Amino acid sequence: MAVAHRIYAEALFGAAKDAGRLAQVHEALSDFAAAAAELPELRAVLRNPQLEPSAKGTILADVSGDEEPLFGRFLQVVAEKGRAGELEEIAKEFERLMAREERRLTVELTTARELTDDEAQDIVAQIEKAAGRKVEATRSVDPGLVGGIVLQAGSYRVDASVRGRLERLRQELVRR
């Protein structure tokens, strides 16, 4: 991650927290990032190096409206500093800061077959109990796992799949 993304995200996070507007700023930034992801035209304009920062600032002011003034001022600063094209990355870093603030853990559950909602809730409950944190889980299916589960939380990975066990056994046999 670029240092600039972290600096801008931390600055916005700190200002929003100090102002008691963290939830509102988070919502505004999340909405903006979702709009930028869905509208390639907006992303192209923000990343266009030939467009003046003041023009980008005007566009950002129009897009953000005036519902959250702190966020609007942040967008103006980002545009003035020539960082408008990096707003999606800043939003990702801000989301990471929010997860840390809320003691929320994001995990990806990968299984060999589709889990029922009850099975997924049971697994999430076990992770929450072990981690002592609220867990948000995304689910995916990889039939190549054969069975079991792979949990990914940031850089931490737990591979309890049949494929993983077979690979570890193969490596152990090769070493001997």
Short mmCIF file of N, CA and C in Angstrom, two decimals:
data_model
loop_
_atom_site.label_atom_id
_atom_site.label_comp_id
_atom_site.label_asym_id
_atom_site.label_seq_id
_atom_site.Cartn_x
_atom_site.Cartn_y
_atom_site.Cartn_z
N MET A 1 0.84 -1.17 0.00
CA MET A 1 0.00 0.00 0.00
C MET A 1 0.88 1.23 0.00
N ALA A 2 0.50 2.18 -0.81
CA ALA A 2 1.26 3.42 -0.87
C ALA A 2 1.09 4.19 0.42
N VAL A 3 2.13 4.87 0.80
CA VAL A 3 2.12 5.64 2.03
C VAL A 3 1.07 6.75 1.95
N ALA A 4 0.91 7.36 0.79
CA ALA A 4 -0.05 8.46 0.63
C ALA A 4 -1.46 8.00 0.95
N HIS A 5 -1.85 6.81 0.52
CA HIS A 5 -3.20 6.31 0.80
C HIS A 5 -3.43 6.25 2.30
N ARG A 6 -2.43 5.73 2.99
CA ARG A 6 -2.55 5.57 4.44
C ARG A 6 -2.60 6.93 5.12
N ILE A 7 -1.78 7.88 4.69
CA ILE A 7 -1.75 9.21 5.30
C ILE A 7 -3.10 9.91 5.13
N TYR A 8 -3.65 9.89 3.92
CA TYR A 8 -4.93 10.55 3.69
C TYR A 8 -6.06 9.85 4.45
N ALA A 9 -6.06 8.54 4.45
CA ALA A 9 -7.09 7.80 5.17
C ALA A 9 -7.01 8.07 6.67
N GLU A 10 -5.79 8.07 7.21
CA GLU A 10 -5.63 8.32 8.65
C GLU A 10 -6.02 9.75 9.00
N ALA A 11 -5.72 10.69 8.12
CA ALA A 11 -6.10 12.09 8.38
C ALA A 11 -7.62 12.23 8.41
N LEU A 12 -8.30 11.65 7.44
CA LEU A 12 -9.76 11.72 7.40
C LEU A 12 -10.35 10.99 8.61
N PHE A 13 -9.80 9.83 8.92
CA PHE A 13 -10.29 9.05 10.05
C PHE A 13 -10.16 9.85 11.35
N GLY A 14 -8.99 10.43 11.57
CA GLY A 14 -8.76 11.20 12.78
C GLY A 14 -9.67 12.42 12.88
N ALA A 15 -9.83 13.12 11.77
CA ALA A 15 -10.69 14.31 11.77
C ALA A 15 -12.14 13.92 12.02
N ALA A 16 -12.59 12.84 11.40
CA ALA A 16 -13.97 12.38 11.58
C ALA A 16 -14.20 11.91 13.02
N LYS A 17 -13.23 11.23 13.57
CA LYS A 17 -13.36 10.74 14.94
C LYS A 17 -13.39 11.91 15.92
N ASP A 18 -12.50 12.88 15.72
CA ASP A 18 -12.45 14.05 16.60
C ASP A 18 -13.76 14.85 16.53
N ALA A 19 -14.37 14.88 15.35
CA ALA A 19 -15.61 15.64 15.16
C ALA A 19 -16.84 14.84 15.58
N GLY A 20 -16.64 13.58 15.96
CA GLY A 20 -17.78 12.74 16.32
C GLY A 20 -18.64 12.38 15.12
N ARG A 21 -18.04 12.33 13.94
CA ARG A 21 -18.77 12.08 12.69
C ARG A 21 -18.23 10.86 11.96
N LEU A 22 -17.63 9.94 12.69
CA LEU A 22 -16.98 8.79 12.07
C LEU A 22 -17.96 7.96 11.24
N ALA A 23 -19.11 7.63 11.79
CA ALA A 23 -20.09 6.81 11.07
C ALA A 23 -20.57 7.52 9.80
N GLN A 24 -20.83 8.83 9.90
CA GLN A 24 -21.33 9.57 8.75
C GLN A 24 -20.28 9.68 7.64
N VAL A 25 -19.04 9.96 8.04
CA VAL A 25 -17.96 10.06 7.05
C VAL A 25 -17.70 8.70 6.42
N HIS A 26 -17.73 7.65 7.23
CA HIS A 26 -17.54 6.30 6.70
C HIS A 26 -18.60 5.99 5.66
N GLU A 27 -19.84 6.32 5.96
CA GLU A 27 -20.92 6.06 5.01
C GLU A 27 -20.73 6.86 3.72
N ALA A 28 -20.38 8.13 3.86
CA ALA A 28 -20.18 8.97 2.67
C ALA A 28 -19.03 8.45 1.81
N LEU A 29 -17.92 8.08 2.44
CA LEU A 29 -16.77 7.57 1.69
C LEU A 29 -17.10 6.22 1.05
N SER A 30 -17.81 5.37 1.77
CA SER A 30 -18.20 4.07 1.21
C SER A 30 -19.11 4.24 0.01
N ASP A 31 -20.07 5.15 0.13
CA ASP A 31 -20.98 5.43 -0.99
C ASP A 31 -20.22 5.96 -2.19
N PHE A 32 -19.27 6.87 -1.93
CA PHE A 32 -18.48 7.44 -3.01
C PHE A 32 -17.64 6.36 -3.69
N ALA A 33 -16.98 5.51 -2.89
CA ALA A 33 -16.15 4.45 -3.46
C ALA A 33 -16.98 3.48 -4.29
N ALA A 34 -18.19 3.17 -3.82
CA ALA A 34 -19.08 2.28 -4.57
C ALA A 34 -19.48 2.93 -5.90
N ALA A 35 -19.77 4.21 -5.86
CA ALA A 35 -20.12 4.93 -7.10
C ALA A 35 -18.95 4.94 -8.08
N ALA A 36 -17.76 5.18 -7.57
CA ALA A 36 -16.57 5.20 -8.44
C ALA A 36 -16.32 3.82 -9.04
N ALA A 37 -16.59 2.77 -8.26
CA ALA A 37 -16.39 1.42 -8.78
C ALA A 37 -17.41 1.07 -9.85
N GLU A 38 -18.62 1.60 -9.72
CA GLU A 38 -19.69 1.29 -10.67
C GLU A 38 -19.68 2.20 -11.90
N LEU A 39 -19.04 3.34 -11.79
CA LEU A 39 -19.04 4.30 -12.90
C LEU A 39 -17.62 4.48 -13.44
N PRO A 40 -17.25 3.72 -14.47
CA PRO A 40 -15.90 3.86 -15.01
C PRO A 40 -15.61 5.27 -15.54
N GLU A 41 -16.67 6.00 -15.93
CA GLU A 41 -16.47 7.36 -16.40
C GLU A 41 -15.94 8.26 -15.29
N LEU A 42 -16.51 8.11 -14.09
CA LEU A 42 -16.06 8.90 -12.95
C LEU A 42 -14.61 8.55 -12.61
N ARG A 43 -14.31 7.27 -12.59
CA ARG A 43 -12.94 6.84 -12.29
C ARG A 43 -11.98 7.40 -13.33
N ALA A 44 -12.37 7.38 -14.60
CA ALA A 44 -11.50 7.89 -15.67
C ALA A 44 -11.26 9.40 -15.50
N VAL A 45 -12.29 10.14 -15.15
CA VAL A 45 -12.14 11.58 -14.94
C VAL A 45 -11.18 11.85 -13.78
N LEU A 46 -11.37 11.13 -12.68
CA LEU A 46 -10.54 11.36 -11.49
C LEU A 46 -9.08 11.01 -11.74
N ARG A 47 -8.84 10.06 -12.60
CA ARG A 47 -7.46 9.61 -12.87
C ARG A 47 -6.83 10.30 -14.08
N ASN A 48 -7.56 11.17 -14.73
CA ASN A 48 -7.07 11.85 -15.92
C ASN A 48 -6.03 12.92 -15.53
N PRO A 49 -4.76 12.71 -15.89
CA PRO A 49 -3.72 13.67 -15.49
C PRO A 49 -3.82 15.01 -16.23
N GLN A 50 -4.56 15.06 -17.34
CA GLN A 50 -4.67 16.30 -18.10
C GLN A 50 -5.74 17.23 -17.55
N LEU A 51 -6.60 16.72 -16.68
CA LEU A 51 -7.66 17.52 -16.09
C LEU A 51 -7.12 18.27 -14.87
N GLU A 52 -7.34 19.55 -14.81
CA GLU A 52 -6.85 20.39 -13.71
C GLU A 52 -7.44 19.93 -12.38
N PRO A 53 -6.66 20.01 -11.30
CA PRO A 53 -7.16 19.66 -9.97
C PRO A 53 -8.42 20.44 -9.58
N SER A 54 -8.49 21.72 -9.99
CA SER A 54 -9.68 22.52 -9.65
C SER A 54 -10.93 21.97 -10.34
N ALA A 55 -10.78 21.49 -11.57
CA ALA A 55 -11.92 20.89 -12.28
C ALA A 55 -12.34 19.60 -11.59
N LYS A 56 -11.36 18.82 -11.15
CA LYS A 56 -11.69 17.59 -10.41
C LYS A 56 -12.38 17.93 -9.10
N GLY A 57 -11.94 19.00 -8.45
CA GLY A 57 -12.57 19.44 -7.21
C GLY A 57 -14.02 19.82 -7.42
N THR A 58 -14.30 20.49 -8.52
CA THR A 58 -15.68 20.87 -8.84
C THR A 58 -16.53 19.63 -9.06
N ILE A 59 -15.99 18.67 -9.80
CA ILE A 59 -16.71 17.43 -10.06
C ILE A 59 -16.97 16.68 -8.75
N LEU A 60 -15.96 16.62 -7.91
CA LEU A 60 -16.11 15.93 -6.63
C LEU A 60 -17.13 16.63 -5.74
N ALA A 61 -17.16 17.96 -5.78
CA ALA A 61 -18.15 18.70 -4.98
C ALA A 61 -19.56 18.38 -5.47
N ASP A 62 -19.72 18.29 -6.80
CA ASP A 62 -21.03 17.96 -7.35
C ASP A 62 -21.46 16.55 -6.97
N VAL A 63 -20.52 15.62 -7.03
CA VAL A 63 -20.83 14.21 -6.73
C VAL A 63 -21.12 14.02 -5.25
N SER A 64 -20.35 14.67 -4.38
CA SER A 64 -20.50 14.44 -2.94
C SER A 64 -21.69 15.17 -2.35
N GLY A 65 -22.14 16.24 -2.97
CA GLY A 65 -23.25 17.01 -2.41
C GLY A 65 -22.79 17.70 -1.13
N ASP A 66 -23.76 18.05 -0.28
CA ASP A 66 -23.39 18.76 0.95
C ASP A 66 -23.94 18.06 2.19
N GLU A 67 -24.21 16.77 2.08
CA GLU A 67 -24.75 16.02 3.21
C GLU A 67 -23.72 15.86 4.32
N GLU A 68 -22.46 15.67 3.95
CA GLU A 68 -21.40 15.47 4.95
C GLU A 68 -20.28 16.47 4.66
N PRO A 69 -20.31 17.65 5.32
CA PRO A 69 -19.34 18.71 5.00
C PRO A 69 -17.88 18.31 5.22
N LEU A 70 -17.60 17.53 6.25
CA LEU A 70 -16.21 17.11 6.50
C LEU A 70 -15.69 16.29 5.33
N PHE A 71 -16.52 15.39 4.82
CA PHE A 71 -16.13 14.58 3.67
C PHE A 71 -15.96 15.46 2.43
N GLY A 72 -16.84 16.43 2.26
CA GLY A 72 -16.74 17.35 1.12
C GLY A 72 -15.43 18.12 1.15
N ARG A 73 -15.05 18.61 2.35
CA ARG A 73 -13.77 19.33 2.47
C ARG A 73 -12.60 18.39 2.18
N PHE A 74 -12.71 17.16 2.65
CA PHE A 74 -11.65 16.18 2.38
C PHE A 74 -11.49 15.97 0.87
N LEU A 75 -12.59 15.84 0.16
CA LEU A 75 -12.51 15.66 -1.30
C LEU A 75 -11.83 16.84 -1.97
N GLN A 76 -12.11 18.05 -1.49
CA GLN A 76 -11.46 19.24 -2.06
C GLN A 76 -9.95 19.21 -1.85
N VAL A 77 -9.52 18.83 -0.64
CA VAL A 77 -8.09 18.74 -0.35
C VAL A 77 -7.43 17.68 -1.23
N VAL A 78 -8.08 16.54 -1.35
CA VAL A 78 -7.54 15.45 -2.17
C VAL A 78 -7.39 15.92 -3.62
N ALA A 79 -8.39 16.62 -4.13
CA ALA A 79 -8.32 17.12 -5.50
C ALA A 79 -7.19 18.14 -5.65
N GLU A 80 -7.09 19.08 -4.70
CA GLU A 80 -6.04 20.11 -4.76
C GLU A 80 -4.64 19.50 -4.74
N LYS A 81 -4.49 18.41 -4.00
CA LYS A 81 -3.18 17.77 -3.86
C LYS A 81 -2.90 16.78 -5.00
N GLY A 82 -3.81 16.68 -5.95
CA GLY A 82 -3.59 15.79 -7.09
C GLY A 82 -3.76 14.30 -6.77
N ARG A 83 -4.55 14.00 -5.76
CA ARG A 83 -4.74 12.60 -5.34
C ARG A 83 -6.14 12.09 -5.62
N ALA A 84 -6.92 12.78 -6.44
CA ALA A 84 -8.31 12.37 -6.69
C ALA A 84 -8.39 10.98 -7.32
N GLY A 85 -7.42 10.62 -8.10
CA GLY A 85 -7.42 9.30 -8.74
C GLY A 85 -7.16 8.16 -7.78
N GLU A 86 -6.79 8.50 -6.55
CA GLU A 86 -6.46 7.48 -5.56
C GLU A 86 -7.55 7.32 -4.50
N LEU A 87 -8.72 7.90 -4.73
CA LEU A 87 -9.77 7.87 -3.71
C LEU A 87 -10.25 6.45 -3.39
N GLU A 88 -10.28 5.58 -4.38
CA GLU A 88 -10.71 4.20 -4.10
C GLU A 88 -9.73 3.50 -3.16
N GLU A 89 -8.44 3.72 -3.37
CA GLU A 89 -7.43 3.12 -2.51
C GLU A 89 -7.48 3.73 -1.11
N ILE A 90 -7.73 5.04 -1.03
CA ILE A 90 -7.88 5.70 0.26
C ILE A 90 -9.08 5.13 1.00
N ALA A 91 -10.16 4.88 0.27
CA ALA A 91 -11.37 4.31 0.87
C ALA A 91 -11.10 2.91 1.43
N LYS A 92 -10.30 2.12 0.73
CA LYS A 92 -9.95 0.78 1.23
C LYS A 92 -9.16 0.87 2.53
N GLU A 93 -8.23 1.79 2.59
CA GLU A 93 -7.44 1.97 3.80
C GLU A 93 -8.33 2.49 4.94
N PHE A 94 -9.25 3.39 4.64
CA PHE A 94 -10.18 3.90 5.64
C PHE A 94 -11.04 2.76 6.18
N GLU A 95 -11.46 1.87 5.31
CA GLU A 95 -12.26 0.71 5.74
C GLU A 95 -11.45 -0.17 6.69
N ARG A 96 -10.17 -0.33 6.42
CA ARG A 96 -9.31 -1.11 7.31
C ARG A 96 -9.23 -0.44 8.69
N LEU A 97 -9.12 0.88 8.70
CA LEU A 97 -9.08 1.62 9.96
C LEU A 97 -10.40 1.48 10.72
N MET A 98 -11.51 1.51 9.99
CA MET A 98 -12.82 1.34 10.62
C MET A 98 -12.94 -0.06 11.23
N ALA A 99 -12.47 -1.06 10.52
CA ALA A 99 -12.53 -2.43 11.03
C ALA A 99 -11.73 -2.55 12.33
N ARG A 100 -10.58 -1.92 12.35
CA ARG A 100 -9.75 -1.95 13.57
C ARG A 100 -10.46 -1.21 14.71
N GLU A 101 -11.04 -0.06 14.40
CA GLU A 101 -11.75 0.73 15.42
C GLU A 101 -12.93 -0.05 16.00
N GLU A 102 -13.65 -0.75 15.14
CA GLU A 102 -14.83 -1.50 15.57
C GLU A 102 -14.49 -2.90 16.05
N ARG A 103 -13.19 -3.19 16.09
CA ARG A 103 -12.72 -4.53 16.48
C ARG A 103 -13.44 -5.59 15.63
N ARG A 104 -13.45 -5.33 14.33
CA ARG A 104 -14.12 -6.20 13.37
C ARG A 104 -13.06 -6.93 12.57
N LEU A 105 -13.26 -8.23 12.41
CA LEU A 105 -12.32 -9.06 11.67
C LEU A 105 -13.01 -9.52 10.39
N THR A 106 -12.36 -9.31 9.27
CA THR A 106 -12.91 -9.74 7.98
C THR A 106 -12.18 -11.02 7.57
N VAL A 107 -12.95 -12.07 7.32
CA VAL A 107 -12.36 -13.34 6.92
C VAL A 107 -13.03 -13.83 5.65
N GLU A 108 -12.28 -14.61 4.91
CA GLU A 108 -12.84 -15.29 3.74
C GLU A 108 -12.83 -16.78 4.03
N LEU A 109 -14.00 -17.37 3.90
CA LEU A 109 -14.15 -18.82 4.09
C LEU A 109 -14.20 -19.47 2.71
N THR A 110 -13.27 -20.35 2.44
CA THR A 110 -13.29 -21.08 1.17
C THR A 110 -13.49 -22.54 1.49
N THR A 111 -14.52 -23.12 0.89
CA THR A 111 -14.86 -24.52 1.14
C THR A 111 -14.98 -25.27 -0.17
N ALA A 112 -14.97 -26.60 -0.07
CA ALA A 112 -15.06 -27.44 -1.26
C ALA A 112 -16.49 -27.46 -1.81
N ARG A 113 -17.46 -27.20 -0.96
CA ARG A 113 -18.85 -27.15 -1.40
C ARG A 113 -19.53 -25.94 -0.77
N GLU A 114 -20.66 -25.58 -1.32
CA GLU A 114 -21.41 -24.43 -0.79
C GLU A 114 -21.88 -24.74 0.63
N LEU A 115 -21.62 -23.81 1.54
CA LEU A 115 -22.09 -23.96 2.92
C LEU A 115 -23.53 -23.49 3.04
N THR A 116 -24.29 -24.15 3.90
CA THR A 116 -25.62 -23.62 4.22
C THR A 116 -25.41 -22.41 5.11
N ASP A 117 -26.42 -21.58 5.24
CA ASP A 117 -26.32 -20.41 6.10
C ASP A 117 -26.05 -20.81 7.55
N ASP A 118 -26.69 -21.88 8.00
CA ASP A 118 -26.47 -22.35 9.37
C ASP A 118 -25.02 -22.80 9.58
N GLU A 119 -24.46 -23.53 8.62
CA GLU A 119 -23.06 -23.98 8.73
C GLU A 119 -22.12 -22.79 8.78
N ALA A 120 -22.36 -21.81 7.91
CA ALA A 120 -21.51 -20.62 7.88
C ALA A 120 -21.62 -19.85 9.19
N GLN A 121 -22.84 -19.71 9.71
CA GLN A 121 -23.02 -19.00 10.98
C GLN A 121 -22.31 -19.71 12.12
N ASP A 122 -22.34 -21.05 12.13
CA ASP A 122 -21.64 -21.82 13.16
C ASP A 122 -20.13 -21.57 13.10
N ILE A 123 -19.58 -21.56 11.88
CA ILE A 123 -18.15 -21.33 11.71
C ILE A 123 -17.78 -19.91 12.15
N VAL A 124 -18.58 -18.94 11.75
CA VAL A 124 -18.33 -17.55 12.12
C VAL A 124 -18.41 -17.39 13.64
N ALA A 125 -19.38 -18.04 14.26
CA ALA A 125 -19.50 -17.97 15.72
C ALA A 125 -18.26 -18.53 16.42
N GLN A 126 -17.72 -19.62 15.88
CA GLN A 126 -16.50 -20.21 16.46
C GLN A 126 -15.31 -19.26 16.31
N ILE A 127 -15.22 -18.61 15.15
CA ILE A 127 -14.12 -17.66 14.92
C ILE A 127 -14.27 -16.46 15.85
N GLU A 128 -15.50 -15.95 16.00
CA GLU A 128 -15.74 -14.82 16.89
C GLU A 128 -15.35 -15.16 18.32
N LYS A 129 -15.69 -16.37 18.75
CA LYS A 129 -15.36 -16.79 20.11
C LYS A 129 -13.84 -16.87 20.29
N ALA A 130 -13.16 -17.45 19.31
CA ALA A 130 -11.70 -17.59 19.41
C ALA A 130 -10.98 -16.25 19.31
N ALA A 131 -11.47 -15.37 18.44
CA ALA A 131 -10.81 -14.09 18.21
C ALA A 131 -11.24 -13.01 19.20
N GLY A 132 -12.41 -13.18 19.79
CA GLY A 132 -12.92 -12.16 20.70
C GLY A 132 -13.31 -10.89 19.97
N ARG A 133 -13.67 -11.03 18.69
CA ARG A 133 -14.02 -9.88 17.86
C ARG A 133 -15.21 -10.23 16.99
N LYS A 134 -15.89 -9.20 16.51
CA LYS A 134 -16.97 -9.41 15.55
C LYS A 134 -16.34 -9.80 14.23
N VAL A 135 -16.95 -10.77 13.56
CA VAL A 135 -16.40 -11.29 12.31
C VAL A 135 -17.38 -11.04 11.17
N GLU A 136 -16.84 -10.52 10.07
CA GLU A 136 -17.58 -10.41 8.82
C GLU A 136 -16.94 -11.40 7.87
N ALA A 137 -17.75 -12.30 7.33
CA ALA A 137 -17.20 -13.36 6.49
C ALA A 137 -17.77 -13.30 5.08
N THR A 138 -16.88 -13.50 4.12
CA THR A 138 -17.30 -13.73 2.75
C THR A 138 -17.06 -15.21 2.48
N ARG A 139 -17.84 -15.75 1.57
CA ARG A 139 -17.72 -17.18 1.30
C ARG A 139 -17.43 -17.40 -0.18
N SER A 140 -16.62 -18.42 -0.43
CA SER A 140 -16.36 -18.84 -1.80
C SER A 140 -16.21 -20.35 -1.82
N VAL A 141 -16.35 -20.91 -3.00
CA VAL A 141 -16.28 -22.37 -3.18
C VAL A 141 -15.13 -22.69 -4.12
N ASP A 142 -14.32 -23.68 -3.71
CA ASP A 142 -13.23 -24.19 -4.54
C ASP A 142 -13.29 -25.72 -4.47
N PRO A 143 -13.91 -26.36 -5.46
CA PRO A 143 -14.04 -27.82 -5.42
C PRO A 143 -12.69 -28.54 -5.34
N GLY A 144 -11.62 -27.86 -5.74
CA GLY A 144 -10.29 -28.45 -5.69
C GLY A 144 -9.80 -28.70 -4.27
N LEU A 145 -10.45 -28.14 -3.28
CA LEU A 145 -10.06 -28.37 -1.89
C LEU A 145 -10.39 -29.79 -1.44
N VAL A 146 -11.26 -30.46 -2.15
CA VAL A 146 -11.75 -31.81 -1.90
C VAL A 146 -12.66 -31.83 -0.68
N GLY A 147 -12.23 -31.27 0.43
CA GLY A 147 -13.01 -31.19 1.66
C GLY A 147 -12.32 -30.25 2.60
N GLY A 148 -12.99 -29.90 3.69
CA GLY A 148 -12.40 -29.01 4.68
C GLY A 148 -12.64 -27.56 4.35
N ILE A 149 -11.79 -26.70 4.92
CA ILE A 149 -12.00 -25.26 4.80
C ILE A 149 -10.65 -24.54 4.83
N VAL A 150 -10.62 -23.39 4.17
CA VAL A 150 -9.47 -22.49 4.22
C VAL A 150 -10.00 -21.14 4.72
N LEU A 151 -9.38 -20.62 5.78
CA LEU A 151 -9.74 -19.32 6.34
C LEU A 151 -8.63 -18.33 6.03
N GLN A 152 -9.00 -17.17 5.54
CA GLN A 152 -8.03 -16.12 5.25
C GLN A 152 -8.50 -14.85 5.95
N ALA A 153 -7.67 -14.33 6.84
CA ALA A 153 -7.95 -13.06 7.53
C ALA A 153 -6.72 -12.19 7.39
N GLY A 154 -6.76 -11.26 6.45
CA GLY A 154 -5.58 -10.44 6.18
C GLY A 154 -4.46 -11.31 5.65
N SER A 155 -3.31 -11.28 6.29
CA SER A 155 -2.19 -12.11 5.85
C SER A 155 -2.17 -13.45 6.58
N TYR A 156 -3.09 -13.65 7.51
CA TYR A 156 -3.15 -14.89 8.28
C TYR A 156 -4.02 -15.90 7.53
N ARG A 157 -3.48 -17.10 7.31
CA ARG A 157 -4.19 -18.13 6.54
C ARG A 157 -4.15 -19.44 7.30
N VAL A 158 -5.31 -20.07 7.43
CA VAL A 158 -5.41 -21.39 8.04
C VAL A 158 -5.97 -22.32 6.98
N ASP A 159 -5.19 -23.31 6.61
CA ASP A 159 -5.60 -24.26 5.58
C ASP A 159 -5.90 -25.60 6.25
N ALA A 160 -7.19 -25.87 6.43
CA ALA A 160 -7.64 -27.14 7.01
C ALA A 160 -8.39 -27.94 5.95
N SER A 161 -7.90 -27.84 4.71
CA SER A 161 -8.54 -28.55 3.61
C SER A 161 -7.83 -29.88 3.37
N VAL A 162 -8.52 -30.78 2.70
CA VAL A 162 -7.92 -32.06 2.35
C VAL A 162 -6.75 -31.83 1.40
N ARG A 163 -6.92 -30.93 0.44
CA ARG A 163 -5.83 -30.63 -0.49
C ARG A 163 -4.61 -30.11 0.26
N GLY A 164 -4.82 -29.23 1.24
CA GLY A 164 -3.72 -28.69 2.03
C GLY A 164 -3.01 -29.77 2.83
N ARG A 165 -3.80 -30.66 3.42
CA ARG A 165 -3.21 -31.76 4.20
C ARG A 165 -2.39 -32.67 3.30
N LEU A 166 -2.92 -32.97 2.11
CA LEU A 166 -2.19 -33.83 1.17
C LEU A 166 -0.89 -33.16 0.73
N GLU A 167 -0.93 -31.86 0.50
CA GLU A 167 0.27 -31.13 0.08
C GLU A 167 1.32 -31.14 1.20
N ARG A 168 0.89 -30.93 2.43
CA ARG A 168 1.84 -30.97 3.56
C ARG A 168 2.44 -32.36 3.72
N LEU A 169 1.63 -33.39 3.53
CA LEU A 169 2.12 -34.78 3.61
C LEU A 169 3.12 -35.04 2.50
N ARG A 170 2.83 -34.58 1.29
CA ARG A 170 3.75 -34.75 0.16
C ARG A 170 5.08 -34.09 0.46
N GLN A 171 5.05 -32.85 0.98
CA GLN A 171 6.28 -32.13 1.31
C GLN A 171 7.07 -32.85 2.38
N GLU A 172 6.38 -33.41 3.35
CA GLU A 172 7.07 -34.14 4.41
C GLU A 172 7.74 -35.41 3.86
N LEU A 173 7.08 -36.08 2.95
CA LEU A 173 7.65 -37.30 2.35
C LEU A 173 8.86 -36.96 1.47
N VAL A 174 8.82 -35.86 0.79
CA VAL A 174 9.93 -35.44 -0.08
C VAL A 174 11.16 -35.11 0.76
N ARG A 175 10.96 -34.52 1.94
CA ARG A 175 12.07 -34.14 2.82
C ARG A 175 12.77 -35.35 3.41
N ARG A 176 12.10 -36.46 3.54
CA ARG A 176 12.71 -37.62 4.20
C ARG A 176 13.49 -38.46 3.26
#
